[in-house]
Amino acid sequence: MKKILFLYLTLVSIAFGYNYDDIMLKAQASIFPKIILLDKKIEDKLVDGKIVYTIVYDVTDHLTALSIEKFINKNFKGHLDTYEYKINLVDYASFSENTEASAIYVLNLKEHVGNIADIAKEKGIISFSYDVNNLRKGLMFSLVIEKSTVLYLEKENLYTKKIDFVDALLQMVRFVEKDYAYQENMQYQEDIKYLNRLDTERPYAGLFSNVFSYKNKN
């Protein structure tokens, strides 16, 4: 029975799951976990001494969530800097204020994003979004590949006492207002073709080399 259920969920995911950009997913999975370390109050968000990176997804995107978990584990091998981490996969219907999380990453959701963002703010944790348009619903960060890799930060989220980013991060983000809407016709297909010809780690790691140099000096 369990095997039949798993097969059914797999088929549903293939048939109805959101069509994600693989390069975008890998870029976000490479960079977002590192941003958590740039919060000077990260110690306050640890769960049993670990960073818990919670990925919130729709049931049709379960396989995508699993692939992100696999990618992160392959690249970070159980540690973010000196901290151990745990990936926590949560269906959005099960996400609540009781969900363990040091930071959350929201895959493509059309509903309930505002509620998830409110819980993240109440808990005082960083929130990331696959879809930059969900920043207007209260999530904090998103990343878009335009002519270069651009990190967006929803400006209103800066005004919290529970999160304190290093100055270098704030100098490199592109701030957006809560009513900002990203136009999906920005034509970055040529950039994607270019990135496909490169080592997948290079475009993402370069964006944050200066930031981590800054962190290590302080």
PDB file of C-alpha atoms in Angstrom:
ATOM      1  CA  MET A   1       0.000   0.000   0.000  1.00  0.00           C
ATOM      2  CA  LYS A   2       2.842   2.407   0.868  1.00  0.00           C
ATOM      3  CA  LYS A   3       4.550   1.698  -2.455  1.00  0.00           C
ATOM      4  CA  ILE A   4       1.305   2.435  -4.332  1.00  0.00           C
ATOM      5  CA  LEU A   5       0.866   5.699  -2.408  1.00  0.00           C
ATOM      6  CA  PHE A   6       4.454   6.760  -3.181  1.00  0.00           C
ATOM      7  CA  LEU A   7       3.955   5.960  -6.865  1.00  0.00           C
ATOM      8  CA  TYR A   8       0.744   7.966  -6.884  1.00  0.00           C
ATOM      9  CA  LEU A   9       2.427  11.004  -5.302  1.00  0.00           C
ATOM     10  CA  THR A  10       5.270  10.733  -7.792  1.00  0.00           C
ATOM     11  CA  LEU A  11       2.879  10.712 -10.726  1.00  0.00           C
ATOM     12  CA  VAL A  12       0.917  13.633  -9.299  1.00  0.00           C
ATOM     13  CA  SER A  13       4.125  15.616  -8.896  1.00  0.00           C
ATOM     14  CA  ILE A  14       5.136  14.949 -12.488  1.00  0.00           C
ATOM     15  CA  ALA A  15       1.701  15.796 -13.816  1.00  0.00           C
ATOM     16  CA  PHE A  16       0.849  18.846 -11.733  1.00  0.00           C
ATOM     17  CA  GLY A  17       4.008  20.082 -10.023  1.00  0.00           C
ATOM     18  CA  TYR A  18       5.270  23.584 -10.719  1.00  0.00           C
ATOM     19  CA  ASN A  19       7.836  23.835 -13.502  1.00  0.00           C
ATOM     20  CA  TYR A  20      10.958  25.042 -11.666  1.00  0.00           C
ATOM     21  CA  ASP A  21      14.116  26.498 -13.180  1.00  0.00           C
ATOM     22  CA  ASP A  22      16.855  24.051 -12.166  1.00  0.00           C
ATOM     23  CA  ILE A  23      19.622  26.647 -12.282  1.00  0.00           C
ATOM     24  CA  MET A  24      17.585  29.012 -10.121  1.00  0.00           C
ATOM     25  CA  LEU A  25      16.920  26.251  -7.573  1.00  0.00           C
ATOM     26  CA  LYS A  26      20.627  25.401  -7.367  1.00  0.00           C
ATOM     27  CA  ALA A  27      21.630  29.046  -7.083  1.00  0.00           C
ATOM     28  CA  GLN A  28      19.188  29.601  -4.238  1.00  0.00           C
ATOM     29  CA  ALA A  29      20.176  26.342  -2.539  1.00  0.00           C
ATOM     30  CA  SER A  30      23.828  27.421  -2.724  1.00  0.00           C
ATOM     31  CA  ILE A  31      23.342  30.951  -1.405  1.00  0.00           C
ATOM     32  CA  PHE A  32      20.351  31.011   0.960  1.00  0.00           C
ATOM     33  CA  PRO A  33      21.874  28.710   3.607  1.00  0.00           C
ATOM     34  CA  LYS A  34      24.953  30.967   3.686  1.00  0.00           C
ATOM     35  CA  ILE A  35      22.823  34.059   4.311  1.00  0.00           C
ATOM     36  CA  ILE A  36      21.605  32.508   7.562  1.00  0.00           C
ATOM     37  CA  LEU A  37      25.174  32.825   8.873  1.00  0.00           C
ATOM     38  CA  LEU A  38      25.148  36.566   8.183  1.00  0.00           C
ATOM     39  CA  ASP A  39      22.573  37.133  10.919  1.00  0.00           C
ATOM     40  CA  LYS A  40      24.574  38.217  13.970  1.00  0.00           C
ATOM     41  CA  LYS A  41      21.797  36.799  16.168  1.00  0.00           C
ATOM     42  CA  ILE A  42      21.873  33.316  14.643  1.00  0.00           C
ATOM     43  CA  GLU A  43      22.624  31.783  18.061  1.00  0.00           C
ATOM     44  CA  ASP A  44      19.105  32.739  19.150  1.00  0.00           C
ATOM     45  CA  LYS A  45      17.587  30.695  16.306  1.00  0.00           C
ATOM     46  CA  LEU A  46      19.374  27.395  16.879  1.00  0.00           C
ATOM     47  CA  VAL A  47      17.247  24.342  17.658  1.00  0.00           C
ATOM     48  CA  ASP A  48      19.066  21.899  19.935  1.00  0.00           C
ATOM     49  CA  GLY A  49      22.301  23.569  18.864  1.00  0.00           C
ATOM     50  CA  LYS A  50      21.600  23.134  15.130  1.00  0.00           C
ATOM     51  CA  ILE A  51      20.478  25.353  12.285  1.00  0.00           C
ATOM     52  CA  VAL A  52      17.147  23.973  11.090  1.00  0.00           C
ATOM     53  CA  TYR A  53      16.515  24.945   7.467  1.00  0.00           C
ATOM     54  CA  THR A  54      12.821  24.321   6.851  1.00  0.00           C
ATOM     55  CA  ILE A  55      11.627  23.970   3.268  1.00  0.00           C
ATOM     56  CA  VAL A  56       7.904  24.644   2.896  1.00  0.00           C
ATOM     57  CA  TYR A  57       6.279  23.157  -0.180  1.00  0.00           C
ATOM     58  CA  ASP A  58       3.022  22.119  -1.812  1.00  0.00           C
ATOM     59  CA  VAL A  59       2.389  18.370  -1.868  1.00  0.00           C
ATOM     60  CA  THR A  60       2.849  18.349  -5.644  1.00  0.00           C
ATOM     61  CA  ASP A  61       6.386  19.702  -5.171  1.00  0.00           C
ATOM     62  CA  HIS A  62       7.598  17.044  -2.735  1.00  0.00           C
ATOM     63  CA  LEU A  63      10.146  15.654  -5.185  1.00  0.00           C
ATOM     64  CA  THR A  64      11.513  19.160  -5.789  1.00  0.00           C
ATOM     65  CA  ALA A  65      11.918  19.649  -2.027  1.00  0.00           C
ATOM     66  CA  LEU A  66      13.750  16.326  -1.797  1.00  0.00           C
ATOM     67  CA  SER A  67      16.087  17.309  -4.633  1.00  0.00           C
ATOM     68  CA  ILE A  68      16.951  20.569  -2.851  1.00  0.00           C
ATOM     69  CA  GLU A  69      17.683  18.666   0.354  1.00  0.00           C
ATOM     70  CA  LYS A  70      19.974  16.322  -1.570  1.00  0.00           C
ATOM     71  CA  PHE A  71      21.773  19.227  -3.281  1.00  0.00           C
ATOM     72  CA  ILE A  72      22.349  21.076   0.002  1.00  0.00           C
ATOM     73  CA  ASN A  73      23.647  17.972   1.772  1.00  0.00           C
ATOM     74  CA  LYS A  74      25.986  17.215  -1.122  1.00  0.00           C
ATOM     75  CA  ASN A  75      27.443  20.725  -1.080  1.00  0.00           C
ATOM     76  CA  PHE A  76      27.509  21.533   2.641  1.00  0.00           C
ATOM     77  CA  LYS A  77      28.022  18.025   4.043  1.00  0.00           C
ATOM     78  CA  GLY A  78      26.159  18.565   7.288  1.00  0.00           C
ATOM     79  CA  HIS A  79      27.719  21.866   8.385  1.00  0.00           C
ATOM     80  CA  LEU A  80      27.203  25.573   7.750  1.00  0.00           C
ATOM     81  CA  ASP A  81      30.479  27.056   8.885  1.00  0.00           C
ATOM     82  CA  THR A  82      30.864  25.704  12.450  1.00  0.00           C
ATOM     83  CA  TYR A  83      27.179  24.858  12.895  1.00  0.00           C
ATOM     84  CA  GLU A  84      25.523  21.536  12.244  1.00  0.00           C
ATOM     85  CA  TYR A  85      22.325  21.847  10.248  1.00  0.00           C
ATOM     86  CA  LYS A  86      19.190  19.819   9.632  1.00  0.00           C
ATOM     87  CA  ILE A  87      16.869  20.058   6.621  1.00  0.00           C
ATOM     88  CA  ASN A  88      13.214  19.995   7.610  1.00  0.00           C
ATOM     89  CA  LEU A  89      10.692  19.333   4.793  1.00  0.00           C
ATOM     90  CA  VAL A  90       7.184  20.536   5.646  1.00  0.00           C
ATOM     91  CA  ASP A  91       4.004  20.531   3.594  1.00  0.00           C
ATOM     92  CA  TYR A  92       2.553  24.059   3.800  1.00  0.00           C
ATOM     93  CA  ALA A  93      -0.689  22.637   5.271  1.00  0.00           C
ATOM     94  CA  SER A  94       1.314  21.322   8.245  1.00  0.00           C
ATOM     95  CA  PHE A  95       3.413  24.448   8.783  1.00  0.00           C
ATOM     96  CA  SER A  96       2.607  26.346  11.984  1.00  0.00           C
ATOM     97  CA  GLU A  97       4.208  28.427  14.723  1.00  0.00           C
ATOM     98  CA  ASN A  98       5.225  25.112  16.324  1.00  0.00           C
ATOM     99  CA  THR A  99       7.280  24.014  13.304  1.00  0.00           C
ATOM    100  CA  GLU A 100      10.988  23.797  14.103  1.00  0.00           C
ATOM    101  CA  ALA A 101      12.895  26.322  11.996  1.00  0.00           C
ATOM    102  CA  SER A 102      15.941  28.569  12.197  1.00  0.00           C
ATOM    103  CA  ALA A 103      15.067  29.836   8.709  1.00  0.00           C
ATOM    104  CA  ILE A 104      12.473  28.900   6.108  1.00  0.00           C
ATOM    105  CA  TYR A 105      12.558  28.549   2.335  1.00  0.00           C
ATOM    106  CA  VAL A 106       9.193  28.693   0.571  1.00  0.00           C
ATOM    107  CA  LEU A 107       8.817  26.994  -2.781  1.00  0.00           C
ATOM    108  CA  ASN A 108       6.249  28.163  -5.297  1.00  0.00           C
ATOM    109  CA  LEU A 109       2.999  28.660  -3.377  1.00  0.00           C
ATOM    110  CA  LYS A 110       0.058  30.693  -4.592  1.00  0.00           C
ATOM    111  CA  GLU A 111      -1.790  30.647  -1.269  1.00  0.00           C
ATOM    112  CA  HIS A 112      -0.975  30.836   2.442  1.00  0.00           C
ATOM    113  CA  VAL A 113       2.301  32.684   1.790  1.00  0.00           C
ATOM    114  CA  GLY A 114       1.211  35.655   3.900  1.00  0.00           C
ATOM    115  CA  ASN A 115       0.461  33.394   6.854  1.00  0.00           C
ATOM    116  CA  ILE A 116       3.842  31.664   6.537  1.00  0.00           C
ATOM    117  CA  ALA A 117       5.582  35.063   6.371  1.00  0.00           C
ATOM    118  CA  ASP A 118       3.736  36.262   9.483  1.00  0.00           C
ATOM    119  CA  ILE A 119       4.837  33.178  11.423  1.00  0.00           C
ATOM    120  CA  ALA A 120       8.451  33.709  10.321  1.00  0.00           C
ATOM    121  CA  LYS A 121       8.320  37.325  11.510  1.00  0.00           C
ATOM    122  CA  GLU A 122       6.779  36.310  14.832  1.00  0.00           C
ATOM    123  CA  LYS A 123       9.489  33.695  15.367  1.00  0.00           C
ATOM    124  CA  GLY A 124      12.152  36.215  14.309  1.00  0.00           C
ATOM    125  CA  ILE A 125      13.664  34.001  11.619  1.00  0.00           C
ATOM    126  CA  ILE A 126      14.842  34.669   8.076  1.00  0.00           C
ATOM    127  CA  SER A 127      12.510  33.695   5.251  1.00  0.00           C
ATOM    128  CA  PHE A 128      13.462  32.937   1.651  1.00  0.00           C
ATOM    129  CA  SER A 129      11.254  32.617  -1.403  1.00  0.00           C
ATOM    130  CA  TYR A 130      11.731  30.838  -4.713  1.00  0.00           C
ATOM    131  CA  ASP A 131       9.361  33.350  -6.326  1.00  0.00           C
ATOM    132  CA  VAL A 132      10.463  36.971  -5.943  1.00  0.00           C
ATOM    133  CA  ASN A 133       6.824  38.090  -6.247  1.00  0.00           C
ATOM    134  CA  ASN A 134       6.151  36.555  -2.840  1.00  0.00           C
ATOM    135  CA  LEU A 135       8.275  39.243  -1.203  1.00  0.00           C
ATOM    136  CA  ARG A 136       5.236  41.491  -1.432  1.00  0.00           C
ATOM    137  CA  LYS A 137       3.446  38.953   0.771  1.00  0.00           C
ATOM    138  CA  GLY A 138       5.997  39.403   3.517  1.00  0.00           C
ATOM    139  CA  LEU A 139       8.825  36.944   2.823  1.00  0.00           C
ATOM    140  CA  MET A 140      12.298  38.410   3.211  1.00  0.00           C
ATOM    141  CA  PHE A 141      14.748  37.283   0.494  1.00  0.00           C
ATOM    142  CA  SER A 142      14.630  36.028  -3.065  1.00  0.00           C
ATOM    143  CA  LEU A 143      17.249  35.560  -5.738  1.00  0.00           C
ATOM    144  CA  VAL A 144      16.870  36.110  -9.463  1.00  0.00           C
ATOM    145  CA  ILE A 145      19.251  35.467 -12.331  1.00  0.00           C
ATOM    146  CA  GLU A 146      19.082  38.508 -14.567  1.00  0.00           C
ATOM    147  CA  LYS A 147      22.197  39.733 -16.377  1.00  0.00           C
ATOM    148  CA  SER A 148      23.900  38.791 -13.131  1.00  0.00           C
ATOM    149  CA  THR A 149      22.758  37.031  -9.967  1.00  0.00           C
ATOM    150  CA  VAL A 150      20.649  39.510  -7.968  1.00  0.00           C
ATOM    151  CA  LEU A 151      19.625  39.106  -4.330  1.00  0.00           C
ATOM    152  CA  TYR A 152      16.407  40.903  -3.375  1.00  0.00           C
ATOM    153  CA  LEU A 153      15.462  41.929   0.175  1.00  0.00           C
ATOM    154  CA  GLU A 154      12.008  43.171   1.121  1.00  0.00           C
ATOM    155  CA  LYS A 155      12.780  46.451   2.877  1.00  0.00           C
ATOM    156  CA  GLU A 156      10.119  46.282   5.578  1.00  0.00           C
ATOM    157  CA  ASN A 157      11.720  43.141   7.022  1.00  0.00           C
ATOM    158  CA  LEU A 158      14.764  45.110   8.165  1.00  0.00           C
ATOM    159  CA  TYR A 159      12.778  46.677  10.980  1.00  0.00           C
ATOM    160  CA  THR A 160      12.979  43.835  13.463  1.00  0.00           C
ATOM    161  CA  LYS A 161      15.063  43.478  16.604  1.00  0.00           C
ATOM    162  CA  LYS A 162      15.336  39.705  16.235  1.00  0.00           C
ATOM    163  CA  ILE A 163      17.495  39.746  13.093  1.00  0.00           C
ATOM    164  CA  ASP A 164      20.690  41.759  12.657  1.00  0.00           C
ATOM    165  CA  PHE A 165      22.617  41.328   9.399  1.00  0.00           C
ATOM    166  CA  VAL A 166      26.257  42.183   8.832  1.00  0.00           C
ATOM    167  CA  ASP A 167      26.662  45.489   7.013  1.00  0.00           C
ATOM    168  CA  ALA A 168      28.321  43.899   3.977  1.00  0.00           C
ATOM    169  CA  LEU A 169      25.173  41.960   3.120  1.00  0.00           C
ATOM    170  CA  LEU A 170      23.010  45.080   3.204  1.00  0.00           C
ATOM    171  CA  GLN A 171      25.423  46.805   0.847  1.00  0.00           C
ATOM    172  CA  MET A 172      24.986  44.188  -1.863  1.00  0.00           C
ATOM    173  CA  VAL A 173      21.254  43.436  -1.836  1.00  0.00           C
ATOM    174  CA  ARG A 174      18.674  45.155  -3.992  1.00  0.00           C
ATOM    175  CA  PHE A 175      15.903  46.495  -1.776  1.00  0.00           C
ATOM    176  CA  VAL A 176      12.271  46.260  -2.827  1.00  0.00           C
ATOM    177  CA  GLU A 177       9.104  47.646  -1.303  1.00  0.00           C
ATOM    178  CA  LYS A 178       6.321  45.338  -0.150  1.00  0.00           C
ATOM    179  CA  ASP A 179       4.125  46.245  -3.122  1.00  0.00           C
ATOM    180  CA  TYR A 180       6.925  45.401  -5.565  1.00  0.00           C
ATOM    181  CA  ALA A 181       6.068  42.953  -8.336  1.00  0.00           C
ATOM    182  CA  TYR A 182       8.779  41.323 -10.396  1.00  0.00           C
ATOM    183  CA  GLN A 183       8.162  41.313 -14.136  1.00  0.00           C
ATOM    184  CA  GLU A 184       8.811  37.829 -15.457  1.00  0.00           C
ATOM    185  CA  ASN A 185       9.607  39.068 -18.967  1.00  0.00           C
ATOM    186  CA  MET A 186      13.123  40.297 -18.092  1.00  0.00           C
ATOM    187  CA  GLN A 187      14.640  38.031 -20.734  1.00  0.00           C
ATOM    188  CA  TYR A 188      17.466  36.280 -18.944  1.00  0.00           C
ATOM    189  CA  GLN A 189      17.471  33.174 -21.130  1.00  0.00           C
ATOM    190  CA  GLU A 190      20.825  34.103 -22.662  1.00  0.00           C
ATOM    191  CA  ASP A 191      22.295  34.282 -19.161  1.00  0.00           C
ATOM    192  CA  ILE A 192      20.923  30.832 -18.349  1.00  0.00           C
ATOM    193  CA  LYS A 193      22.525  29.401 -21.498  1.00  0.00           C
ATOM    194  CA  TYR A 194      25.775  31.026 -20.430  1.00  0.00           C
ATOM    195  CA  LEU A 195      25.579  29.615 -16.906  1.00  0.00           C
ATOM    196  CA  ASN A 196      24.935  26.150 -18.308  1.00  0.00           C
ATOM    197  CA  ARG A 197      28.395  26.267 -19.837  1.00  0.00           C
ATOM    198  CA  LEU A 198      30.016  26.992 -16.488  1.00  0.00           C
ATOM    199  CA  ASP A 199      30.743  24.968 -13.392  1.00  0.00           C
ATOM    200  CA  THR A 200      27.454  25.277 -11.471  1.00  0.00           C
ATOM    201  CA  GLU A 201      29.194  26.340  -8.273  1.00  0.00           C
ATOM    202  CA  ARG A 202      31.011  29.319  -9.789  1.00  0.00           C
ATOM    203  CA  PRO A 203      28.168  31.799 -10.436  1.00  0.00           C
ATOM    204  CA  TYR A 204      26.715  31.331  -6.954  1.00  0.00           C
ATOM    205  CA  ALA A 205      29.879  31.258  -4.859  1.00  0.00           C
ATOM    206  CA  GLY A 206      31.261  34.426  -6.420  1.00  0.00           C
ATOM    207  CA  LEU A 207      28.332  36.512  -5.307  1.00  0.00           C
ATOM    208  CA  PHE A 208      29.148  35.994  -1.636  1.00  0.00           C
ATOM    209  CA  SER A 209      32.940  35.767  -1.558  1.00  0.00           C
ATOM    210  CA  ASN A 210      33.323  39.343  -0.307  1.00  0.00           C
ATOM    211  CA  VAL A 211      30.618  38.931   2.288  1.00  0.00           C
ATOM    212  CA  PHE A 212      32.240  35.897   3.862  1.00  0.00           C
ATOM    213  CA  SER A 213      35.627  37.552   3.809  1.00  0.00           C
ATOM    214  CA  TYR A 214      33.976  40.331   5.815  1.00  0.00           C
ATOM    215  CA  LYS A 215      32.399  37.871   8.245  1.00  0.00           C
ATOM    216  CA  ASN A 216      35.635  36.037   8.883  1.00  0.00           C
ATOM    217  CA  LYS A 217      37.397  39.284   9.767  1.00  0.00           C
ATOM    218  CA  ASN A 218      34.801  40.167  12.424  1.00  0.00           C
TER     219      ASN A 218
END
